[in-house]
CSV table of C-alpha atoms in Angstrom, one decimal:
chain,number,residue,atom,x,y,z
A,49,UNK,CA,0.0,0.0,0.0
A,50,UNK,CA,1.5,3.0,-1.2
A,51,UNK,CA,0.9,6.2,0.9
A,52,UNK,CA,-0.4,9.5,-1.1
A,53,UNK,CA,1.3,12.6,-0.1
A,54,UNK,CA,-0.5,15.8,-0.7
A,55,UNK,CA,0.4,18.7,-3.1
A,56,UNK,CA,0.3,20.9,-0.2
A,57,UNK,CA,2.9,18.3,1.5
A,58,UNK,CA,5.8,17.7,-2.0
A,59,UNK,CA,5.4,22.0,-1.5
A,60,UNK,CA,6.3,22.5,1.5
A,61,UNK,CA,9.0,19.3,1.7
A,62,UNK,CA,10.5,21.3,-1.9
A,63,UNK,CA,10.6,24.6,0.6
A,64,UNK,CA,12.0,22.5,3.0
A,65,UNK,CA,14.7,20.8,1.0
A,66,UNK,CA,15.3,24.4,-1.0
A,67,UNK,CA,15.9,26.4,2.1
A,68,UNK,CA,18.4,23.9,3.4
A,69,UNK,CA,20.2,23.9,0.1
A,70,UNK,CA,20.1,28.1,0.6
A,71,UNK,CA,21.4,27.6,4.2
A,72,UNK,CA,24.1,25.4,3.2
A,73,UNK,CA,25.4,27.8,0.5
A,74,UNK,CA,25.3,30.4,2.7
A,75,UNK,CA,27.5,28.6,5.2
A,76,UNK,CA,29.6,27.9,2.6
A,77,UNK,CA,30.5,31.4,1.4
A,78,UNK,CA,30.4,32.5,5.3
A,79,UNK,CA,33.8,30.0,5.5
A,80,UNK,CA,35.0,31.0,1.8
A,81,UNK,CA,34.6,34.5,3.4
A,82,UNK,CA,36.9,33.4,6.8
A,83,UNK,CA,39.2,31.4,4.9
A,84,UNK,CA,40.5,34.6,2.7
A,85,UNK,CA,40.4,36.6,5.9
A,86,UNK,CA,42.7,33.8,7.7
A,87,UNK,CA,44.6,33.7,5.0
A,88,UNK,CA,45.5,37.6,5.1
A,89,UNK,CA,46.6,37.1,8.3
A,90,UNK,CA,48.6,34.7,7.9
A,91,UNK,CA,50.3,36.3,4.9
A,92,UNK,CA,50.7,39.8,7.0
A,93,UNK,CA,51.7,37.7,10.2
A,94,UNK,CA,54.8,36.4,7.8
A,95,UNK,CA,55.6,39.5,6.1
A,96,UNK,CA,56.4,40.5,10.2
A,97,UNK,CA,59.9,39.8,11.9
A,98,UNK,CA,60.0,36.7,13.8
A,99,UNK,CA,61.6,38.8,16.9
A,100,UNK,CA,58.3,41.2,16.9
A,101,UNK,CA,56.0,40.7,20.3
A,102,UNK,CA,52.6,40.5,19.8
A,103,UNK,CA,50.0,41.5,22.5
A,104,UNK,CA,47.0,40.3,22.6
A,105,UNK,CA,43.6,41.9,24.0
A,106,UNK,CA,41.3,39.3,23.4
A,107,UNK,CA,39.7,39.1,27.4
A,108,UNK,CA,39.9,43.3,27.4
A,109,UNK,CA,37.9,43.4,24.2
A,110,UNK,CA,35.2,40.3,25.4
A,111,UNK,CA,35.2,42.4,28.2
A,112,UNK,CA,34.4,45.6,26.0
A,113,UNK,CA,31.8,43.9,24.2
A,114,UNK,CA,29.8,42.4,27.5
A,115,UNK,CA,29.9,45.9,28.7
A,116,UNK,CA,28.2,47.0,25.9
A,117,UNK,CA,25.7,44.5,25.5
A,118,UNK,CA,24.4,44.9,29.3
A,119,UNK,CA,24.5,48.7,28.6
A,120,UNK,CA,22.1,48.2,25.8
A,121,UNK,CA,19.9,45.1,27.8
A,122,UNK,CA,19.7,47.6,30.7
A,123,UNK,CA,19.0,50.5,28.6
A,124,UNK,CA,15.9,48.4,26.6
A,125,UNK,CA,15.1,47.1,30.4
A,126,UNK,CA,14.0,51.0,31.1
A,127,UNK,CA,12.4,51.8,27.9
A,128,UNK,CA,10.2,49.5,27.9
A,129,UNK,CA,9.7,48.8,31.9
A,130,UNK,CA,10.4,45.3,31.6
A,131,UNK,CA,10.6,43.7,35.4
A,132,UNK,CA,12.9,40.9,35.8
A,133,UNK,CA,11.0,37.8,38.0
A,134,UNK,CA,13.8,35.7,40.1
């Protein structure tokens, strides 16, 4: 016994199966994208001298960002009343 699938059903399994497809091109050209960024770093990181010291601010920038973030939250918070339930 063969089971009948709607027209309404092969439409929305093609929108299904087409937005996938879109999703995975997307990811695609978001790595083609980091890969030629990596890549310029890496090319500008060996045009440098090997005895150069690199610093890095990874933590102080996160931190940057969080600050920002909760700046905004606490600022969207008092627009809008919103009361927090704990």
């Amino acid at each position: 016994m063969s089971e009948q699938i709607t027209e309404q059903q092969v439409v929305a399994t093609y929108k299904s199966l087409r937005a996938e497809v879109r999703q995975r091109a997307e990811k695609i050209s978001e790595l083609e994208v980091e890969t030629t960024e990596h890549d310029r770093v890496i090319q500008t990181l060996n045009e440098l001298p090997n005895d150069r010291k690199a610093y890095r601010m990874v933590l102080a920038q996160l931190n940057e960002n969080i600050k920002q973030k909760e700046k905004a939250a606490d600022e969207w918070q008092r627009k809008y009343n919103i009361q927090v339930q704990q």
